Coordinates of C-alpha atoms in Angstrom, one line a residue:
M48 CA -4.5 -5.6 -10.1
R49 CA -3.7 -9.0 -9.7
R50 CA -7.0 -10.7 -8.6
R51 CA -7.6 -14.2 -7.2
T52 CA -10.1 -17.0 -7.6
L53 CA -10.6 -19.3 -5.0
A54 CA -13.6 -19.8 -2.8
L55 CA -17.2 -19.8 -4.0
S56 CA -20.1 -19.2 -2.1
L57 CA -21.6 -22.5 -0.5
A58 CA -24.8 -21.4 -3.0
A59 CA -23.1 -20.3 -5.8
T60 CA -22.6 -22.2 -8.8
A61 CA -21.2 -19.6 -10.9
A62 CA -17.7 -18.8 -12.2
L63 CA -15.6 -15.7 -11.0
T64 CA -13.1 -14.3 -13.4
A65 CA -9.1 -14.6 -12.1
S66 CA -5.8 -13.4 -13.0
A67 CA -2.8 -14.0 -11.6
G68 CA -0.5 -12.1 -9.3
V69 CA 3.0 -11.3 -9.6
L70 CA 6.0 -11.3 -7.7
T71 CA 9.3 -9.5 -7.8
A72 CA 12.5 -10.7 -6.9
L73 CA 14.3 -7.2 -6.0
P74 CA 15.6 -6.9 -2.3
A75 CA 15.1 -4.0 -1.0
S76 CA 18.6 -3.3 -0.6
A77 CA 19.1 -3.2 -4.2
A78 CA 20.2 -0.7 -6.9
A79 CA 17.2 0.6 -8.6
G80 CA 16.4 2.4 -12.1
C81 CA 14.5 2.9 -14.7
S82 CA 13.9 4.7 -18.0
V83 CA 10.3 3.9 -20.3
N84 CA 9.5 4.7 -24.0
Y85 CA 5.8 5.5 -23.8
A86 CA 4.8 5.7 -27.6
V87 CA 1.2 6.3 -29.3
S88 CA 1.6 4.1 -32.6
S89 CA -1.1 5.0 -33.9
Q90 CA -5.0 7.3 -32.7
W91 CA -8.0 7.5 -34.8
S92 CA -11.8 8.8 -33.5
G93 CA -12.5 7.4 -30.0
G94 CA -9.7 5.3 -29.8
F95 CA -5.9 4.9 -29.7
G96 CA -2.7 2.4 -29.8
A97 CA 0.2 2.8 -27.7
N98 CA 3.8 0.2 -27.3
V99 CA 5.9 0.8 -24.0
T100 CA 9.4 0.1 -23.4
I101 CA 10.7 -0.2 -20.2
T102 CA 14.4 -0.1 -20.1
N103 CA 16.1 -1.6 -16.2
L104 CA 19.1 0.5 -15.3
G105 CA 19.7 -1.3 -11.6
D106 CA 19.7 -4.8 -10.5
P107 CA 18.0 -7.8 -12.5
L108 CA 14.6 -8.2 -11.9
T109 CA 12.7 -11.2 -12.2
S110 CA 9.5 -9.9 -12.1
W111 CA 8.0 -6.1 -12.9
S112 CA 4.7 -4.0 -12.0
L113 CA 5.3 -0.6 -14.2
V114 CA 2.6 2.2 -13.2
W115 CA 1.2 5.3 -14.8
T116 CA -1.3 7.6 -14.1
Y117 CA -3.5 9.5 -17.6
T118 CA -5.0 12.5 -17.1
G119 CA -7.0 12.9 -20.6
G120 CA -9.8 10.6 -20.0
Q121 CA -7.9 7.1 -21.4
T122 CA -8.7 3.9 -21.0
V123 CA -7.5 0.8 -21.6
T124 CA -9.2 -2.1 -23.8
Q125 CA -6.5 -4.4 -24.9
A126 CA -2.9 -5.2 -24.4
W127 CA -0.3 -7.9 -25.2
N128 CA 2.8 -8.9 -23.3
T129 CA 1.2 -8.0 -20.5
T130 CA -0.8 -8.2 -17.8
L131 CA -2.6 -4.5 -17.7
T132 CA -5.3 -3.7 -15.7
Q133 CA -6.9 0.1 -14.9
S134 CA -8.0 1.6 -11.4
G135 CA -9.8 5.1 -12.2
T136 CA -6.6 7.1 -13.6
Q137 CA -4.4 4.4 -12.3
V138 CA -3.0 1.7 -14.9
T139 CA -1.3 -1.4 -13.9
A140 CA 1.1 -3.5 -16.2
R141 CA 2.5 -6.3 -15.0
N142 CA 4.4 -9.4 -16.4
A143 CA 3.3 -12.2 -18.7
G144 CA 4.3 -15.3 -17.5
Y145 CA 7.3 -15.3 -20.0
N146 CA 8.8 -12.0 -20.1
G147 CA 9.3 -11.2 -16.3
S148 CA 13.5 -11.3 -16.2
I149 CA 14.8 -8.1 -17.4
A150 CA 18.9 -7.8 -17.2
T151 CA 21.0 -4.7 -16.5
N152 CA 20.5 -2.0 -19.0
G153 CA 17.5 -4.9 -20.5
T154 CA 14.7 -4.2 -21.6
A155 CA 11.0 -5.3 -21.7
S156 CA 8.3 -4.4 -24.5
F157 CA 4.2 -4.6 -24.6
G158 CA 1.9 -3.0 -25.9
F159 CA -1.9 -1.7 -25.8
N160 CA -4.8 -0.3 -27.7
G161 CA -7.2 2.1 -25.5
S162 CA -10.3 4.3 -25.8
L163 CA -10.6 8.3 -25.9
T164 CA -13.1 10.4 -24.4
G165 CA -11.8 13.6 -26.7
S166 CA -9.1 14.2 -29.2
A167 CA -6.6 14.6 -26.4
N168 CA -4.4 12.0 -25.9
P169 CA -1.6 13.4 -23.6
V170 CA 1.5 10.8 -22.5
P171 CA 1.5 9.7 -18.6
A172 CA 3.9 12.3 -16.6
S173 CA 5.7 9.8 -15.2
F174 CA 6.2 5.4 -14.9
T175 CA 7.0 3.8 -11.5
L176 CA 8.6 0.5 -12.2
N177 CA 8.4 -2.2 -8.9
G178 CA 7.4 1.2 -6.4
T179 CA 10.5 3.0 -7.9
V180 CA 10.1 6.2 -10.1
C181 CA 11.9 5.9 -13.2
T182 CA 13.9 8.9 -14.3
G183 CA 16.5 7.7 -16.1
G184 CA 19.1 7.0 -12.7
V185 CA 19.9 4.9 -10.4
T186 CA 19.6 5.2 -6.8
T187 CA 20.8 2.5 -4.0
P188 CA 18.0 2.5 -1.0
P189 CA 19.6 1.7 2.7
S190 CA 19.4 -1.9 3.4
S191 CA 18.0 -1.7 6.6
P192 CA 14.3 -1.8 7.0
A193 CA 11.4 0.4 6.3
P194 CA 11.0 3.0 9.1
S195 CA 9.1 1.6 11.7
N196 CA 5.0 2.3 12.1
P197 CA 4.6 5.6 14.1
N198 CA 0.9 4.8 14.3
P199 CA -0.7 1.5 13.9
G200 CA -4.3 1.1 13.4
A201 CA -6.4 -1.1 15.7
G202 CA -5.1 -5.0 15.0
V203 CA -1.5 -3.7 13.8
P204 CA 1.6 -4.6 15.9
S205 CA 3.5 -1.6 16.7
D206 CA 6.7 -3.0 15.3
A207 CA 5.2 -3.9 11.8
V208 CA 7.8 -2.0 9.5
W209 CA 5.4 -2.1 6.8
V210 CA 1.8 -0.7 7.0
D211 CA -0.4 0.1 3.8
S212 CA -4.4 -0.2 2.7
G213 CA -3.8 0.3 -0.9
Q214 CA -6.0 -1.8 -2.9
W215 CA -2.8 -3.1 -4.6
A216 CA -0.2 -2.3 -2.6
S217 CA 2.7 -4.3 -1.7
W218 CA 6.2 -4.8 -0.6
T219 CA 9.2 -6.9 -1.3
S220 CA 11.1 -8.6 1.8
N221 CA 13.7 -11.2 1.6
G222 CA 12.5 -12.9 -1.2
Y223 CA 9.1 -12.6 -0.5
I224 CA 6.5 -10.0 -2.1
L225 CA 3.6 -9.3 -0.2
Y226 CA 0.2 -7.9 -1.9
N227 CA -2.9 -6.5 -0.3
N228 CA -5.1 -7.5 -3.0
I229 CA -8.8 -6.4 -2.7
W230 CA -10.2 -7.2 -6.1
G231 CA -14.0 -8.3 -5.8
S232 CA -17.1 -6.3 -5.6
G233 CA -18.5 -4.8 -2.8
A234 CA -15.3 -5.1 -0.9
G235 CA -14.8 -3.1 2.8
S236 CA -11.5 -2.0 4.3
Q237 CA -8.6 -3.8 4.3
T238 CA -4.7 -3.1 5.9
I239 CA -1.5 -5.0 5.3
W240 CA 0.9 -4.5 7.8
A241 CA 4.7 -7.0 7.9
R242 CA 7.2 -7.4 10.3
T243 CA 9.0 -9.5 7.4
G244 CA 8.2 -11.1 3.9
T245 CA 7.2 -14.0 6.0
N246 CA 5.7 -12.2 9.4
W247 CA 2.5 -10.4 8.3
G248 CA -1.4 -9.8 8.3
V249 CA -4.6 -7.8 7.9
V250 CA -6.8 -6.5 9.5
A251 CA -10.3 -6.6 7.4
N252 CA -13.6 -5.9 7.8
H253 CA -15.8 -6.8 4.9
P254 CA -19.3 -7.1 4.3
R255 CA -21.1 -11.2 4.3
T256 CA -21.7 -11.1 0.8
S257 CA -21.9 -13.5 -1.7
G258 CA -18.0 -13.4 -3.7
V259 CA -14.6 -13.4 -2.7
K260 CA -13.1 -9.6 -1.8
S261 CA -9.7 -9.7 -1.7
Y262 CA -6.7 -12.2 -1.5
P263 CA -3.7 -10.8 0.6
N264 CA -0.5 -12.7 0.3
T265 CA 2.7 -13.4 0.3
G266 CA 5.3 -15.4 -2.1
R267 CA 7.7 -16.4 -4.6
T268 CA 7.7 -16.6 -8.5
L269 CA 9.4 -19.8 -9.5
N270 CA 9.4 -20.1 -13.6
R271 CA 10.0 -23.8 -13.8
T272 CA 8.9 -26.8 -15.4
L273 CA 7.3 -29.3 -13.0
S274 CA 9.8 -31.8 -14.5
S275 CA 12.7 -29.4 -13.8
L276 CA 12.0 -29.5 -9.9
S277 CA 13.3 -31.9 -7.2
S278 CA 11.5 -30.5 -4.4
L279 CA 9.1 -27.9 -3.5
T280 CA 8.0 -27.3 0.0
S281 CA 6.5 -24.9 2.2
S282 CA 5.3 -24.3 5.9
F283 CA 3.2 -22.2 7.6
N284 CA 1.8 -21.2 10.9
V285 CA -1.3 -18.4 10.9
T286 CA -3.7 -17.0 13.3
V287 CA -7.2 -16.6 11.9
P288 CA -10.8 -15.4 13.3
G289 CA -13.1 -17.8 14.9
T290 CA -15.9 -16.6 12.4
G291 CA -16.3 -15.0 9.1
D292 CA -16.1 -16.2 5.8
Y293 CA -12.8 -17.0 4.1
T294 CA -10.0 -19.7 3.6
T295 CA -6.2 -20.1 4.3
A296 CA -4.7 -21.2 0.9
Y297 CA -2.0 -21.3 -1.1
D298 CA -2.9 -20.4 -4.9
I299 CA -0.4 -21.4 -7.6
W300 CA -0.8 -20.9 -11.1
A301 CA 0.9 -22.7 -14.1
N302 CA 1.4 -22.0 -18.0
N303 CA 1.3 -18.3 -17.7
H304 CA -2.3 -18.8 -15.8
A305 CA -3.9 -21.5 -18.2
Y306 CA -4.1 -23.4 -14.5
E307 CA -4.7 -22.4 -11.0
V308 CA -4.0 -25.1 -8.1
M309 CA -5.9 -24.3 -4.9
I310 CA -4.6 -25.5 -1.4
W311 CA -6.7 -25.3 1.6
A312 CA -5.2 -25.2 4.8
N313 CA -8.4 -24.0 5.9
Q314 CA -11.8 -22.5 5.8
A315 CA -14.7 -21.0 7.9
G316 CA -18.5 -19.4 6.7
A317 CA -20.1 -19.7 3.2
V318 CA -17.0 -20.6 1.2
G319 CA -16.7 -23.7 -0.7
P320 CA -13.8 -25.2 -3.8
I321 CA -15.1 -24.4 -7.6
A322 CA -16.3 -27.5 -9.1
E323 CA -17.2 -29.5 -11.8
Q324 CA -20.8 -30.6 -10.0
Y325 CA -22.7 -29.6 -7.0
D326 CA -24.9 -30.8 -4.9
A327 CA -27.5 -29.7 -1.6
N328 CA -24.3 -30.0 0.0
G329 CA -21.8 -27.6 -1.8
A330 CA -19.0 -28.7 -4.7
V331 CA -18.7 -32.2 -5.1
P332 CA -15.3 -34.0 -4.9
N333 CA -13.7 -35.4 -7.8
V334 CA -11.3 -37.8 -5.3
R335 CA -12.0 -38.5 -1.6
N336 CA -9.4 -38.8 0.9
L337 CA -6.4 -38.9 -1.2
T338 CA -3.6 -39.0 0.9
V339 CA -0.5 -37.0 -0.7
G340 CA 2.0 -34.7 0.2
G341 CA 1.7 -35.6 3.8
H342 CA -1.9 -34.7 4.6
T343 CA -5.3 -36.0 3.3
W344 CA -7.2 -34.2 0.7
N345 CA -10.6 -33.8 -0.9
V346 CA -9.6 -33.0 -4.8
Y347 CA -12.1 -30.7 -7.1
R348 CA -11.1 -29.7 -10.4
G349 CA -13.9 -27.1 -12.3
S350 CA -13.8 -24.1 -14.3
N351 CA -14.0 -20.3 -13.5
G352 CA -14.5 -19.3 -17.0
A353 CA -10.9 -18.0 -18.0
N354 CA -8.7 -21.3 -16.2
A355 CA -8.9 -24.2 -14.9
V356 CA -8.9 -24.7 -10.9
F357 CA -7.8 -27.8 -8.9
S358 CA -8.5 -27.9 -5.5
F359 CA -6.9 -29.9 -2.6
V360 CA -9.4 -29.0 0.5
R361 CA -8.2 -30.8 4.0
T362 CA -9.9 -30.8 7.0
N363 CA -9.0 -27.6 9.1
T364 CA -5.4 -26.8 10.2
N365 CA -3.5 -23.7 11.4
A366 CA 0.0 -24.6 11.1
G367 CA 1.8 -27.5 8.9
T368 CA 4.6 -28.2 6.1
I369 CA 3.1 -29.4 3.0
D370 CA 4.9 -31.2 -0.3
V371 CA 3.9 -29.0 -2.8
L372 CA 5.8 -30.9 -5.7
A373 CA 3.8 -34.7 -4.5
L374 CA 1.0 -32.3 -5.6
L375 CA 1.6 -30.9 -8.4
N376 CA 3.7 -34.5 -9.4
W377 CA -0.3 -36.1 -8.9
L378 CA -1.9 -33.9 -11.4
R379 CA 0.5 -34.8 -13.7
T380 CA 0.5 -38.8 -13.1
N381 CA -3.4 -38.3 -13.0
S382 CA -3.3 -36.4 -16.5
W383 CA -5.1 -33.4 -15.0
W384 CA -2.2 -31.7 -16.5
G385 CA 1.4 -32.3 -18.0
D386 CA 4.6 -31.2 -17.5
V387 CA 3.4 -27.3 -17.0
T388 CA 5.9 -24.1 -16.1
V389 CA 4.8 -23.5 -12.6
G390 CA 4.9 -19.7 -12.1
E391 CA 3.7 -17.7 -9.2
A392 CA 3.0 -19.7 -5.8
Q393 CA 1.2 -17.2 -2.8
F394 CA 0.0 -18.1 0.2
G395 CA -2.5 -15.7 2.2
F396 CA -6.4 -15.6 3.2
E397 CA -8.8 -15.5 0.9
I398 CA -11.8 -13.6 2.1
S399 CA -15.4 -13.5 1.5
G400 CA -16.7 -11.5 4.2
T401 CA -15.8 -10.7 7.9
A402 CA -17.8 -10.7 11.2
G403 CA -16.8 -7.2 11.7
Q404 CA -12.8 -6.1 11.8
S405 CA -11.2 -9.0 11.9
N406 CA -7.2 -10.0 12.4
F407 CA -5.6 -12.7 10.4
T408 CA -2.0 -13.1 11.2
V409 CA 0.8 -15.2 9.3
N410 CA 3.0 -15.9 11.8
S411 CA 5.6 -18.4 10.1
F412 CA 5.9 -18.9 6.4
A413 CA 8.4 -20.5 4.1
L414 CA 8.4 -21.6 0.9
N415 CA 11.3 -23.8 -0.7
Y416 CA 12.4 -25.1 -4.5
S417 CA 15.0 -26.9 -6.1

């Protein structure tokens, strides 16, 4: 799960549905372990309710993602205290903005309702928390990186230590989590690879039809009020295709995904920001040529139907350093939002379409805050 709404086709005026990404601060060498209590609280003709409690038996977590598979045709319809999605038989529950932290021996709970195709409602056979199967025991993975990639595909470097083509594939490294995040309808193929959490890329082949297909990204979770931050800076260096429909962009969420801030470093093809107004040239900025955070931007505000979206769009660049806090404080000073709680801060490529198989690479990236 974890979808993004950033760019729209220039011809599009309809909003896209969005939800948010989740990051884990669990380092590769940390002790991991968990147990899960899954209880059906009620059942009726065609439906049921369930409660789930996660117990973290390993090192402390700052965010979590619990995955299980249904075998009885169950479908989740409503959830609380979690962001919960389903793809086929696989269900993924991620923490909300307020319950991501689980101390060692601590718990997190959530609930949901679901539908049934018959009377059978088998309990899932296993659960995976942040990639670790919940057996009720603790394991300590080796501190060495993942095995080298023995069969790199076209565009994947031979020294990549992680390669995955899964729709929601994720991997944690040096305090960052990478996420393949193929979420849009009509998507093609996409493989993510990484040397580290800040040196990675994707090989994508998506049709050039309307709508965002994916937002592969890396990032961190802050969970800090704006007023408590004294600094939030980031630097990036990317290599992108010469053709296609995409942006290189930050995606920053606040107040449990009530607000989304897009920071566009470059864009190509039929993409444009969400805005309050559109004309024959596309989105109309609310503010033009604003210099803040070390760059000059056109600034847009709008809504995707689920949350407010603020977009800072600059002339194209493939490398730079941004004072992100200055942009967020500008929004507060100008009453676009208040003293919000900044949640996830991510950086990657929002891809609407590619001109055949295309390579997107993050040569280097850093996100620091205090």
